[in-house]
Amino acid sequence: LFRSGSDLWLELADNVELILTHPNGWNAIQQRFLQKVVVGAELMPENVLKSILHFCEDREASIQFYLSQSAALSKNIKVR
């Protein structure tokens, strides 16, 4: 049993990457705010942020999801 989220992330840090999506157009200021929230919520310690926390704009996340699912989706789509 882990005492906190930070302990859990320390245990999993070598095997996990966390990707947070954010609105298009957000910059480093908003991303730094999200980093502070993650640390403040004790989801992960600050010393591992740069190696396992990544940011992705919503539009890019949507495209990546579609691409990862496109083979499965194309089986269900019929073009007339």
PDB file of N, CA, C and O in Angstrom:
ATOM      1  N   LEU A   1       0.850  -1.184   0.000  1.00  0.00           N
ATOM      2  CA  LEU A   1       0.000   0.000   0.000  1.00  0.00           C
ATOM      3  C   LEU A   1       0.889   1.239   0.000  1.00  0.00           C
ATOM      4  O   LEU A   1       1.861   1.311   0.736  1.00  0.00           O
ATOM      5  N   PHE A   2       0.529   2.214  -0.828  1.00  0.00           N
ATOM      6  CA  PHE A   2       1.315   3.435  -0.939  1.00  0.00           C
ATOM      7  C   PHE A   2       0.745   4.499  -0.007  1.00  0.00           C
ATOM      8  O   PHE A   2      -0.464   4.646   0.131  1.00  0.00           O
ATOM      9  N   ARG A   3       1.635   5.245   0.629  1.00  0.00           N
ATOM     10  CA  ARG A   3       1.205   6.289   1.560  1.00  0.00           C
ATOM     11  C   ARG A   3       0.632   7.493   0.831  1.00  0.00           C
ATOM     12  O   ARG A   3      -0.227   8.186   1.330  1.00  0.00           O
ATOM     13  N   SER A   4       1.124   7.765  -0.368  1.00  0.00           N
ATOM     14  CA  SER A   4       0.649   8.936  -1.108  1.00  0.00           C
ATOM     15  C   SER A   4       0.816   8.697  -2.605  1.00  0.00           C
ATOM     16  O   SER A   4       1.473   7.746  -3.023  1.00  0.00           O
ATOM     17  N   GLY A   5       0.230   9.586  -3.370  1.00  0.00           N
ATOM     18  CA  GLY A   5       0.404   9.506  -4.821  1.00  0.00           C
ATOM     19  C   GLY A   5       1.857   9.632  -5.225  1.00  0.00           C
ATOM     20  O   GLY A   5       2.314   8.993  -6.168  1.00  0.00           O
ATOM     21  N   SER A   6       2.606  10.453  -4.487  1.00  0.00           N
ATOM     22  CA  SER A   6       4.027  10.620  -4.796  1.00  0.00           C
ATOM     23  C   SER A   6       4.788   9.306  -4.649  1.00  0.00           C
ATOM     24  O   SER A   6       5.638   8.983  -5.466  1.00  0.00           O
ATOM     25  N   ASP A   7       4.467   8.558  -3.591  1.00  0.00           N
ATOM     26  CA  ASP A   7       5.121   7.256  -3.403  1.00  0.00           C
ATOM     27  C   ASP A   7       4.804   6.309  -4.554  1.00  0.00           C
ATOM     28  O   ASP A   7       5.669   5.581  -5.040  1.00  0.00           O
ATOM     29  N   LEU A   8       3.554   6.327  -4.985  1.00  0.00           N
ATOM     30  CA  LEU A   8       3.145   5.476  -6.108  1.00  0.00           C
ATOM     31  C   LEU A   8       3.916   5.839  -7.364  1.00  0.00           C
ATOM     32  O   LEU A   8       4.443   4.972  -8.056  1.00  0.00           O
ATOM     33  N   TRP A   9       4.006   7.139  -7.679  1.00  0.00           N
ATOM     34  CA  TRP A   9       4.719   7.562  -8.880  1.00  0.00           C
ATOM     35  C   TRP A   9       6.196   7.226  -8.806  1.00  0.00           C
ATOM     36  O   TRP A   9       6.818   6.872  -9.802  1.00  0.00           O
ATOM     37  N   LEU A  10       6.787   7.361  -7.624  1.00  0.00           N
ATOM     38  CA  LEU A  10       8.198   6.988  -7.492  1.00  0.00           C
ATOM     39  C   LEU A  10       8.402   5.517  -7.810  1.00  0.00           C
ATOM     40  O   LEU A  10       9.382   5.135  -8.443  1.00  0.00           O
ATOM     41  N   GLU A  11       7.469   4.683  -7.381  1.00  0.00           N
ATOM     42  CA  GLU A  11       7.551   3.247  -7.650  1.00  0.00           C
ATOM     43  C   GLU A  11       7.365   2.952  -9.138  1.00  0.00           C
ATOM     44  O   GLU A  11       8.019   2.077  -9.698  1.00  0.00           O
ATOM     45  N   LEU A  12       6.481   3.697  -9.798  1.00  0.00           N
ATOM     46  CA  LEU A  12       6.139   3.414 -11.194  1.00  0.00           C
ATOM     47  C   LEU A  12       6.883   4.280 -12.205  1.00  0.00           C
ATOM     48  O   LEU A  12       6.731   4.080 -13.412  1.00  0.00           O
ATOM     49  N   ALA A  13       7.671   5.222 -11.752  1.00  0.00           N
ATOM     50  CA  ALA A  13       8.265   6.234 -12.626  1.00  0.00           C
ATOM     51  C   ALA A  13       9.008   5.661 -13.828  1.00  0.00           C
ATOM     52  O   ALA A  13       9.008   6.255 -14.898  1.00  0.00           O
ATOM     53  N   ASP A  14       9.626   4.512 -13.680  1.00  0.00           N
ATOM     54  CA  ASP A  14      10.379   3.932 -14.792  1.00  0.00           C
ATOM     55  C   ASP A  14       9.474   3.286 -15.831  1.00  0.00           C
ATOM     56  O   ASP A  14       9.923   2.933 -16.919  1.00  0.00           O
ATOM     57  N   ASN A  15       8.190   3.109 -15.523  1.00  0.00           N
ATOM     58  CA  ASN A  15       7.279   2.385 -16.400  1.00  0.00           C
ATOM     59  C   ASN A  15       6.074   3.194 -16.870  1.00  0.00           C
ATOM     60  O   ASN A  15       5.246   2.671 -17.608  1.00  0.00           O
ATOM     61  N   VAL A  16       5.954   4.428 -16.422  1.00  0.00           N
ATOM     62  CA  VAL A  16       4.740   5.196 -16.681  1.00  0.00           C
ATOM     63  C   VAL A  16       5.079   6.558 -17.278  1.00  0.00           C
ATOM     64  O   VAL A  16       6.071   7.175 -16.913  1.00  0.00           O
ATOM     65  N   GLU A  17       4.221   6.998 -18.192  1.00  0.00           N
ATOM     66  CA  GLU A  17       4.257   8.368 -18.674  1.00  0.00           C
ATOM     67  C   GLU A  17       2.851   8.911 -18.547  1.00  0.00           C
ATOM     68  O   GLU A  17       1.881   8.232 -18.864  1.00  0.00           O
ATOM     69  N   LEU A  18       2.723  10.133 -18.066  1.00  0.00           N
ATOM     70  CA  LEU A  18       1.434  10.775 -17.907  1.00  0.00           C
ATOM     71  C   LEU A  18       1.318  11.873 -18.952  1.00  0.00           C
ATOM     72  O   LEU A  18       2.197  12.729 -19.062  1.00  0.00           O
ATOM     73  N   ILE A  19       0.250  11.820 -19.726  1.00  0.00           N
ATOM     74  CA  ILE A  19       0.012  12.829 -20.756  1.00  0.00           C
ATOM     75  C   ILE A  19      -1.256  13.576 -20.403  1.00  0.00           C
ATOM     76  O   ILE A  19      -2.327  12.980 -20.288  1.00  0.00           O
ATOM     77  N   LEU A  20      -1.135  14.875 -20.204  1.00  0.00           N
ATOM     78  CA  LEU A  20      -2.284  15.729 -19.934  1.00  0.00           C
ATOM     79  C   LEU A  20      -2.616  16.520 -21.188  1.00  0.00           C
ATOM     80  O   LEU A  20      -1.724  17.091 -21.814  1.00  0.00           O
ATOM     81  N   THR A  21      -3.870  16.525 -21.553  1.00  0.00           N
ATOM     82  CA  THR A  21      -4.285  17.351 -22.676  1.00  0.00           C
ATOM     83  C   THR A  21      -4.748  18.700 -22.148  1.00  0.00           C
ATOM     84  O   THR A  21      -5.173  18.826 -21.001  1.00  0.00           O
ATOM     85  N   HIS A  22      -4.627  19.693 -23.014  1.00  0.00           N
ATOM     86  CA  HIS A  22      -5.038  21.045 -22.630  1.00  0.00           C
ATOM     87  C   HIS A  22      -5.584  21.758 -23.858  1.00  0.00           C
ATOM     88  O   HIS A  22      -5.339  21.332 -24.990  1.00  0.00           O
ATOM     89  N   PRO A  23      -6.325  22.842 -23.629  1.00  0.00           N
ATOM     90  CA  PRO A  23      -6.894  23.572 -24.765  1.00  0.00           C
ATOM     91  C   PRO A  23      -5.819  24.055 -25.727  1.00  0.00           C
ATOM     92  O   PRO A  23      -4.694  24.386 -25.320  1.00  0.00           O
ATOM     93  N   ASN A  24      -6.171  24.100 -26.997  1.00  0.00           N
ATOM     94  CA  ASN A  24      -5.260  24.607 -28.017  1.00  0.00           C
ATOM     95  C   ASN A  24      -4.873  26.045 -27.666  1.00  0.00           C
ATOM     96  O   ASN A  24      -5.694  26.823 -27.225  1.00  0.00           O
ATOM     97  N   GLY A  25      -3.623  26.352 -27.849  1.00  0.00           N
ATOM     98  CA  GLY A  25      -3.155  27.704 -27.603  1.00  0.00           C
ATOM     99  C   GLY A  25      -2.603  27.942 -26.208  1.00  0.00           C
ATOM    100  O   GLY A  25      -2.052  29.001 -25.940  1.00  0.00           O
ATOM    101  N   TRP A  26      -2.764  26.978 -25.296  1.00  0.00           N
ATOM    102  CA  TRP A  26      -2.149  27.152 -23.982  1.00  0.00           C
ATOM    103  C   TRP A  26      -0.646  27.109 -24.147  1.00  0.00           C
ATOM    104  O   TRP A  26      -0.109  26.378 -24.982  1.00  0.00           O
ATOM    105  N   ASN A  27       0.050  27.881 -23.346  1.00  0.00           N
ATOM    106  CA  ASN A  27       1.506  27.936 -23.473  1.00  0.00           C
ATOM    107  C   ASN A  27       2.178  27.475 -22.189  1.00  0.00           C
ATOM    108  O   ASN A  27       1.555  26.856 -21.331  1.00  0.00           O
ATOM    109  N   ALA A  28       3.438  27.793 -22.050  1.00  0.00           N
ATOM    110  CA  ALA A  28       4.234  27.326 -20.910  1.00  0.00           C
ATOM    111  C   ALA A  28       3.681  27.817 -19.571  1.00  0.00           C
ATOM    112  O   ALA A  28       3.811  27.123 -18.563  1.00  0.00           O
ATOM    113  N   ILE A  29       3.058  28.977 -19.550  1.00  0.00           N
ATOM    114  CA  ILE A  29       2.509  29.499 -18.295  1.00  0.00           C
ATOM    115  C   ILE A  29       1.401  28.582 -17.772  1.00  0.00           C
ATOM    116  O   ILE A  29       1.398  28.197 -16.598  1.00  0.00           O
ATOM    117  N   GLN A  30       0.466  28.224 -18.642  1.00  0.00           N
ATOM    118  CA  GLN A  30      -0.623  27.341 -18.236  1.00  0.00           C
ATOM    119  C   GLN A  30      -0.115  25.930 -17.934  1.00  0.00           C
ATOM    120  O   GLN A  30      -0.602  25.257 -17.022  1.00  0.00           O
ATOM    121  N   GLN A  31       0.863  25.480 -18.700  1.00  0.00           N
ATOM    122  CA  GLN A  31       1.432  24.154 -18.446  1.00  0.00           C
ATOM    123  C   GLN A  31       2.143  24.120 -17.095  1.00  0.00           C
ATOM    124  O   GLN A  31       2.036  23.135 -16.363  1.00  0.00           O
ATOM    125  N   ARG A  32       2.829  25.182 -16.745  1.00  0.00           N
ATOM    126  CA  ARG A  32       3.490  25.243 -15.435  1.00  0.00           C
ATOM    127  C   ARG A  32       2.443  25.206 -14.323  1.00  0.00           C
ATOM    128  O   ARG A  32       2.651  24.572 -13.289  1.00  0.00           O
ATOM    129  N   PHE A  33       1.299  25.877 -14.540  1.00  0.00           N
ATOM    130  CA  PHE A  33       0.210  25.825 -13.567  1.00  0.00           C
ATOM    131  C   PHE A  33      -0.255  24.380 -13.369  1.00  0.00           C
ATOM    132  O   PHE A  33      -0.442  23.930 -12.237  1.00  0.00           O
ATOM    133  N   LEU A  34      -0.418  23.643 -14.477  1.00  0.00           N
ATOM    134  CA  LEU A  34      -0.832  22.242 -14.378  1.00  0.00           C
ATOM    135  C   LEU A  34       0.222  21.400 -13.660  1.00  0.00           C
ATOM    136  O   LEU A  34      -0.116  20.501 -12.885  1.00  0.00           O
ATOM    137  N   GLN A  35       1.485  21.687 -13.892  1.00  0.00           N
ATOM    138  CA  GLN A  35       2.545  20.975 -13.179  1.00  0.00           C
ATOM    139  C   GLN A  35       2.424  21.205 -11.671  1.00  0.00           C
ATOM    140  O   GLN A  35       2.545  20.265 -10.882  1.00  0.00           O
ATOM    141  N   LYS A  36       2.158  22.454 -11.276  1.00  0.00           N
ATOM    142  CA  LYS A  36       2.009  22.770  -9.851  1.00  0.00           C
ATOM    143  C   LYS A  36       0.802  22.053  -9.254  1.00  0.00           C
ATOM    144  O   LYS A  36       0.849  21.594  -8.110  1.00  0.00           O
ATOM    145  N   VAL A  37      -0.266  21.939 -10.028  1.00  0.00           N
ATOM    146  CA  VAL A  37      -1.454  21.223  -9.556  1.00  0.00           C
ATOM    147  C   VAL A  37      -1.137  19.747  -9.336  1.00  0.00           C
ATOM    148  O   VAL A  37      -1.522  19.163  -8.325  1.00  0.00           O
ATOM    149  N   VAL A  38      -0.429  19.149 -10.286  1.00  0.00           N
ATOM    150  CA  VAL A  38      -0.059  17.733 -10.168  1.00  0.00           C
ATOM    151  C   VAL A  38       0.795  17.506  -8.922  1.00  0.00           C
ATOM    152  O   VAL A  38       0.557  16.567  -8.154  1.00  0.00           O
ATOM    153  N   VAL A  39       1.769  18.377  -8.680  1.00  0.00           N
ATOM    154  CA  VAL A  39       2.627  18.247  -7.501  1.00  0.00           C
ATOM    155  C   VAL A  39       1.818  18.530  -6.230  1.00  0.00           C
ATOM    156  O   VAL A  39       1.921  17.793  -5.241  1.00  0.00           O
ATOM    157  N   GLY A  40       0.997  19.572  -6.251  1.00  0.00           N
ATOM    158  CA  GLY A  40       0.189  19.925  -5.086  1.00  0.00           C
ATOM    159  C   GLY A  40      -0.793  18.836  -4.698  1.00  0.00           C
ATOM    160  O   GLY A  40      -1.088  18.638  -3.516  1.00  0.00           O
ATOM    161  N   ALA A  41      -1.308  18.114  -5.688  1.00  0.00           N
ATOM    162  CA  ALA A  41      -2.229  17.005  -5.424  1.00  0.00           C
ATOM    163  C   ALA A  41      -1.479  15.725  -5.043  1.00  0.00           C
ATOM    164  O   ALA A  41      -2.100  14.696  -4.815  1.00  0.00           O
ATOM    165  N   GLU A  42      -0.157  15.825  -4.999  1.00  0.00           N
ATOM    166  CA  GLU A  42       0.717  14.697  -4.658  1.00  0.00           C
ATOM    167  C   GLU A  42       0.544  13.512  -5.602  1.00  0.00           C
ATOM    168  O   GLU A  42       0.669  12.353  -5.210  1.00  0.00           O
ATOM    169  N   LEU A  43       0.253  13.824  -6.879  1.00  0.00           N
ATOM    170  CA  LEU A  43       0.185  12.760  -7.877  1.00  0.00           C
ATOM    171  C   LEU A  43       1.574  12.287  -8.259  1.00  0.00           C
ATOM    172  O   LEU A  43       1.773  11.131  -8.610  1.00  0.00           O
ATOM    173  N   MET A  44       2.539  13.211  -8.225  1.00  0.00           N
ATOM    174  CA  MET A  44       3.930  12.852  -8.489  1.00  0.00           C
ATOM    175  C   MET A  44       4.824  13.941  -7.919  1.00  0.00           C
ATOM    176  O   MET A  44       4.413  15.095  -7.845  1.00  0.00           O
ATOM    177  N   PRO A  45       6.030  13.579  -7.515  1.00  0.00           N
ATOM    178  CA  PRO A  45       6.951  14.584  -6.993  1.00  0.00           C
ATOM    179  C   PRO A  45       7.538  15.425  -8.126  1.00  0.00           C
ATOM    180  O   PRO A  45       7.618  14.982  -9.273  1.00  0.00           O
ATOM    181  N   GLU A  46       7.935  16.626  -7.781  1.00  0.00           N
ATOM    182  CA  GLU A  46       8.447  17.559  -8.790  1.00  0.00           C
ATOM    183  C   GLU A  46       9.698  17.050  -9.494  1.00  0.00           C
ATOM    184  O   GLU A  46       9.908  17.335 -10.668  1.00  0.00           O
ATOM    185  N   ASN A  47      10.500  16.246  -8.810  1.00  0.00           N
ATOM    186  CA  ASN A  47      11.759  15.809  -9.410  1.00  0.00           C
ATOM    187  C   ASN A  47      11.577  14.829 -10.572  1.00  0.00           C
ATOM    188  O   ASN A  47      12.524  14.572 -11.304  1.00  0.00           O
ATOM    189  N   VAL A  48      10.384  14.280 -10.778  1.00  0.00           N
ATOM    190  CA  VAL A  48      10.172  13.376 -11.921  1.00  0.00           C
ATOM    191  C   VAL A  48       9.274  13.987 -12.993  1.00  0.00           C
ATOM    192  O   VAL A  48       9.017  13.369 -14.015  1.00  0.00           O
ATOM    193  N   LEU A  49       8.799  15.215 -12.770  1.00  0.00           N
ATOM    194  CA  LEU A  49       7.873  15.844 -13.724  1.00  0.00           C
ATOM    195  C   LEU A  49       8.399  15.839 -15.153  1.00  0.00           C
ATOM    196  O   LEU A  49       7.700  15.451 -16.079  1.00  0.00           O
ATOM    197  N   LYS A  50       9.607  16.302 -15.327  1.00  0.00           N
ATOM    198  CA  LYS A  50      10.143  16.476 -16.684  1.00  0.00           C
ATOM    199  C   LYS A  50      10.302  15.162 -17.436  1.00  0.00           C
ATOM    200  O   LYS A  50      10.248  15.135 -18.653  1.00  0.00           O
ATOM    201  N   SER A  51      10.464  14.067 -16.720  1.00  0.00           N
ATOM    202  CA  SER A  51      10.690  12.798 -17.398  1.00  0.00           C
ATOM    203  C   SER A  51       9.411  12.026 -17.692  1.00  0.00           C
ATOM    204  O   SER A  51       9.382  11.244 -18.638  1.00  0.00           O
ATOM    205  N   ILE A  52       8.338  12.235 -16.914  1.00  0.00           N
ATOM    206  CA  ILE A  52       7.143  11.414 -17.147  1.00  0.00           C
ATOM    207  C   ILE A  52       5.863  12.205 -17.387  1.00  0.00           C
ATOM    208  O   ILE A  52       4.849  11.620 -17.731  1.00  0.00           O
ATOM    209  N   LEU A  53       5.893  13.528 -17.224  1.00  0.00           N
ATOM    210  CA  LEU A  53       4.698  14.340 -17.473  1.00  0.00           C
ATOM    211  C   LEU A  53       4.851  15.065 -18.796  1.00  0.00           C
ATOM    212  O   LEU A  53       5.831  15.782 -19.012  1.00  0.00           O
ATOM    213  N   HIS A  54       3.875  14.863 -19.682  1.00  0.00           N
ATOM    214  CA  HIS A  54       3.918  15.475 -21.009  1.00  0.00           C
ATOM    215  C   HIS A  54       2.588  16.179 -21.263  1.00  0.00           C
ATOM    216  O   HIS A  54       1.562  15.804 -20.708  1.00  0.00           O
ATOM    217  N   PHE A  55       2.628  17.180 -22.121  1.00  0.00           N
ATOM    218  CA  PHE A  55       1.427  17.916 -22.476  1.00  0.00           C
ATOM    219  C   PHE A  55       1.123  17.752 -23.955  1.00  0.00           C
ATOM    220  O   PHE A  55       2.031  17.621 -24.779  1.00  0.00           O
ATOM    221  N   CYS A  56      -0.145  17.774 -24.268  1.00  0.00           N
ATOM    222  CA  CYS A  56      -0.598  17.602 -25.646  1.00  0.00           C
ATOM    223  C   CYS A  56      -1.838  18.474 -25.852  1.00  0.00           C
ATOM    224  O   CYS A  56      -2.756  18.448 -25.024  1.00  0.00           O
ATOM    225  N   GLU A  57      -1.844  19.239 -26.930  1.00  0.00           N
ATOM    226  CA  GLU A  57      -3.025  20.043 -27.223  1.00  0.00           C
ATOM    227  C   GLU A  57      -4.199  19.142 -27.574  1.00  0.00           C
ATOM    228  O   GLU A  57      -4.015  18.042 -28.117  1.00  0.00           O
ATOM    229  N   ASP A  58      -5.405  19.598 -27.264  1.00  0.00           N
ATOM    230  CA  ASP A  58      -6.607  18.805 -27.511  1.00  0.00           C
ATOM    231  C   ASP A  58      -6.705  18.313 -28.954  1.00  0.00           C
ATOM    232  O   ASP A  58      -7.032  17.163 -29.203  1.00  0.00           O
ATOM    233  N   ARG A  59      -6.409  19.200 -29.915  1.00  0.00           N
ATOM    234  CA  ARG A  59      -6.555  18.778 -31.321  1.00  0.00           C
ATOM    235  C   ARG A  59      -5.577  17.660 -31.661  1.00  0.00           C
ATOM    236  O   ARG A  59      -5.914  16.732 -32.386  1.00  0.00           O
ATOM    237  N   GLU A  60      -4.352  17.737 -31.135  1.00  0.00           N
ATOM    238  CA  GLU A  60      -3.375  16.679 -31.393  1.00  0.00           C
ATOM    239  C   GLU A  60      -3.806  15.378 -30.718  1.00  0.00           C
ATOM    240  O   GLU A  60      -3.673  14.297 -31.295  1.00  0.00           O
ATOM    241  N   ALA A  61      -4.338  15.480 -29.504  1.00  0.00           N
ATOM    242  CA  ALA A  61      -4.812  14.281 -28.802  1.00  0.00           C
ATOM    243  C   ALA A  61      -5.940  13.613 -29.584  1.00  0.00           C
ATOM    244  O   ALA A  61      -5.990  12.389 -29.687  1.00  0.00           O
ATOM    245  N   SER A  62      -6.833  14.419 -30.154  1.00  0.00           N
ATOM    246  CA  SER A  62      -7.937  13.869 -30.947  1.00  0.00           C
ATOM    247  C   SER A  62      -7.417  13.120 -32.166  1.00  0.00           C
ATOM    248  O   SER A  62      -7.882  12.030 -32.493  1.00  0.00           O
ATOM    249  N   ILE A  63      -6.446  13.722 -32.839  1.00  0.00           N
ATOM    250  CA  ILE A  63      -5.867  13.082 -34.032  1.00  0.00           C
ATOM    251  C   ILE A  63      -5.162  11.782 -33.644  1.00  0.00           C
ATOM    252  O   ILE A  63      -5.324  10.756 -34.300  1.00  0.00           O
ATOM    253  N   GLN A  64      -4.386  11.824 -32.563  1.00  0.00           N
ATOM    254  CA  GLN A  64      -3.671  10.620 -32.119  1.00  0.00           C
ATOM    255  C   GLN A  64      -4.642   9.510 -31.748  1.00  0.00           C
ATOM    256  O   GLN A  64      -4.420   8.343 -32.058  1.00  0.00           O
ATOM    257  N   PHE A  65      -5.746   9.870 -31.076  1.00  0.00           N
ATOM    258  CA  PHE A  65      -6.739   8.864 -30.727  1.00  0.00           C
ATOM    259  C   PHE A  65      -7.345   8.264 -31.989  1.00  0.00           C
ATOM    260  O   PHE A  65      -7.468   7.047 -32.115  1.00  0.00           O
ATOM    261  N   TYR A  66      -7.713   9.113 -32.938  1.00  0.00           N
ATOM    262  CA  TYR A  66      -8.292   8.604 -34.178  1.00  0.00           C
ATOM    263  C   TYR A  66      -7.315   7.663 -34.878  1.00  0.00           C
ATOM    264  O   TYR A  66      -7.702   6.586 -35.323  1.00  0.00           O
ATOM    265  N   LEU A  67      -6.058   8.081 -34.979  1.00  0.00           N
ATOM    266  CA  LEU A  67      -5.067   7.239 -35.659  1.00  0.00           C
ATOM    267  C   LEU A  67      -4.880   5.901 -34.948  1.00  0.00           C
ATOM    268  O   LEU A  67      -4.715   4.867 -35.598  1.00  0.00           O
ATOM    269  N   SER A  68      -4.923   5.922 -33.619  1.00  0.00           N
ATOM    270  CA  SER A  68      -4.751   4.665 -32.884  1.00  0.00           C
ATOM    271  C   SER A  68      -5.961   3.751 -33.038  1.00  0.00           C
ATOM    272  O   SER A  68      -5.858   2.543 -32.887  1.00  0.00           O
ATOM    273  N   GLN A  69      -7.113   4.332 -33.348  1.00  0.00           N
ATOM    274  CA  GLN A  69      -8.340   3.560 -33.460  1.00  0.00           C
ATOM    275  C   GLN A  69      -8.789   3.366 -34.905  1.00  0.00           C
ATOM    276  O   GLN A  69      -9.779   2.685 -35.156  1.00  0.00           O
ATOM    277  N   SER A  70      -8.095   3.944 -35.865  1.00  0.00           N
ATOM    278  CA  SER A  70      -8.584   3.985 -37.245  1.00  0.00           C
ATOM    279  C   SER A  70      -8.796   2.603 -37.847  1.00  0.00           C
ATOM    280  O   SER A  70      -9.762   2.398 -38.582  1.00  0.00           O
ATOM    281  N   ALA A  71      -7.947   1.649 -37.556  1.00  0.00           N
ATOM    282  CA  ALA A  71      -8.141   0.306 -38.117  1.00  0.00           C
ATOM    283  C   ALA A  71      -9.440  -0.294 -37.602  1.00  0.00           C
ATOM    284  O   ALA A  71     -10.226  -0.855 -38.373  1.00  0.00           O
ATOM    285  N   ALA A  72      -9.676  -0.174 -36.311  1.00  0.00           N
ATOM    286  CA  ALA A  72     -10.914  -0.712 -35.732  1.00  0.00           C
ATOM    287  C   ALA A  72     -12.126   0.068 -36.226  1.00  0.00           C
ATOM    288  O   ALA A  72     -13.168  -0.528 -36.521  1.00  0.00           O
ATOM    289  N   LEU A  73     -11.999   1.370 -36.338  1.00  0.00           N
ATOM    290  CA  LEU A  73     -13.130   2.186 -36.791  1.00  0.00           C
ATOM    291  C   LEU A  73     -13.454   1.925 -38.254  1.00  0.00           C
ATOM    292  O   LEU A  73     -14.623   1.895 -38.629  1.00  0.00           O
ATOM    293  N   SER A  74     -12.449   1.753 -39.079  1.00  0.00           N
ATOM    294  CA  SER A  74     -12.688   1.582 -40.513  1.00  0.00           C
ATOM    295  C   SER A  74     -13.465   0.302 -40.824  1.00  0.00           C
ATOM    296  O   SER A  74     -14.147   0.221 -41.823  1.00  0.00           O
ATOM    297  N   LYS A  75     -13.380  -0.691 -39.959  1.00  0.00           N
ATOM    298  CA  LYS A  75     -14.132  -1.928 -40.170  1.00  0.00           C
ATOM    299  C   LYS A  75     -15.636  -1.678 -40.024  1.00  0.00           C
ATOM    300  O   LYS A  75     -16.450  -2.403 -40.606  1.00  0.00           O
ATOM    301  N   ASN A  76     -15.999  -0.673 -39.260  1.00  0.00           N
ATOM    302  CA  ASN A  76     -17.403  -0.381 -38.993  1.00  0.00           C
ATOM    303  C   ASN A  76     -17.987   0.714 -39.875  1.00  0.00           C
ATOM    304  O   ASN A  76     -19.152   1.038 -39.768  1.00  0.00           O
ATOM    305  N   ILE A  77     -17.165   1.318 -40.724  1.00  0.00           N
ATOM    306  CA  ILE A  77     -17.612   2.404 -41.590  1.00  0.00           C
ATOM    307  C   ILE A  77     -17.807   1.861 -43.003  1.00  0.00           C
ATOM    308  O   ILE A  77     -16.908   1.246 -43.568  1.00  0.00           O
ATOM    309  N   LYS A  78     -18.966   2.122 -43.536  1.00  0.00           N
ATOM    310  CA  LYS A  78     -19.239   1.713 -44.919  1.00  0.00           C
ATOM    311  C   LYS A  78     -19.450   2.965 -45.770  1.00  0.00           C
ATOM    312  O   LYS A  78     -20.222   3.839 -45.408  1.00  0.00           O
ATOM    313  N   VAL A  79     -18.744   3.042 -46.870  1.00  0.00           N
ATOM    314  CA  VAL A  79     -18.880   4.179 -47.781  1.00  0.00           C
ATOM    315  C   VAL A  79     -19.759   3.752 -48.930  1.00  0.00           C
ATOM    316  O   VAL A  79     -19.573   2.694 -49.530  1.00  0.00           O
ATOM    317  N   ARG A  80     -20.736   4.571 -49.250  1.00  0.00           N
ATOM    318  CA  ARG A  80     -21.655   4.253 -50.358  1.00  0.00           C
ATOM    319  C   ARG A  80     -21.207   4.905 -51.628  1.00  0.00           C
ATOM    320  O   ARG A  80     -20.665   5.918 -51.720  1.00  0.00           O
TER     321      ARG A  80
END
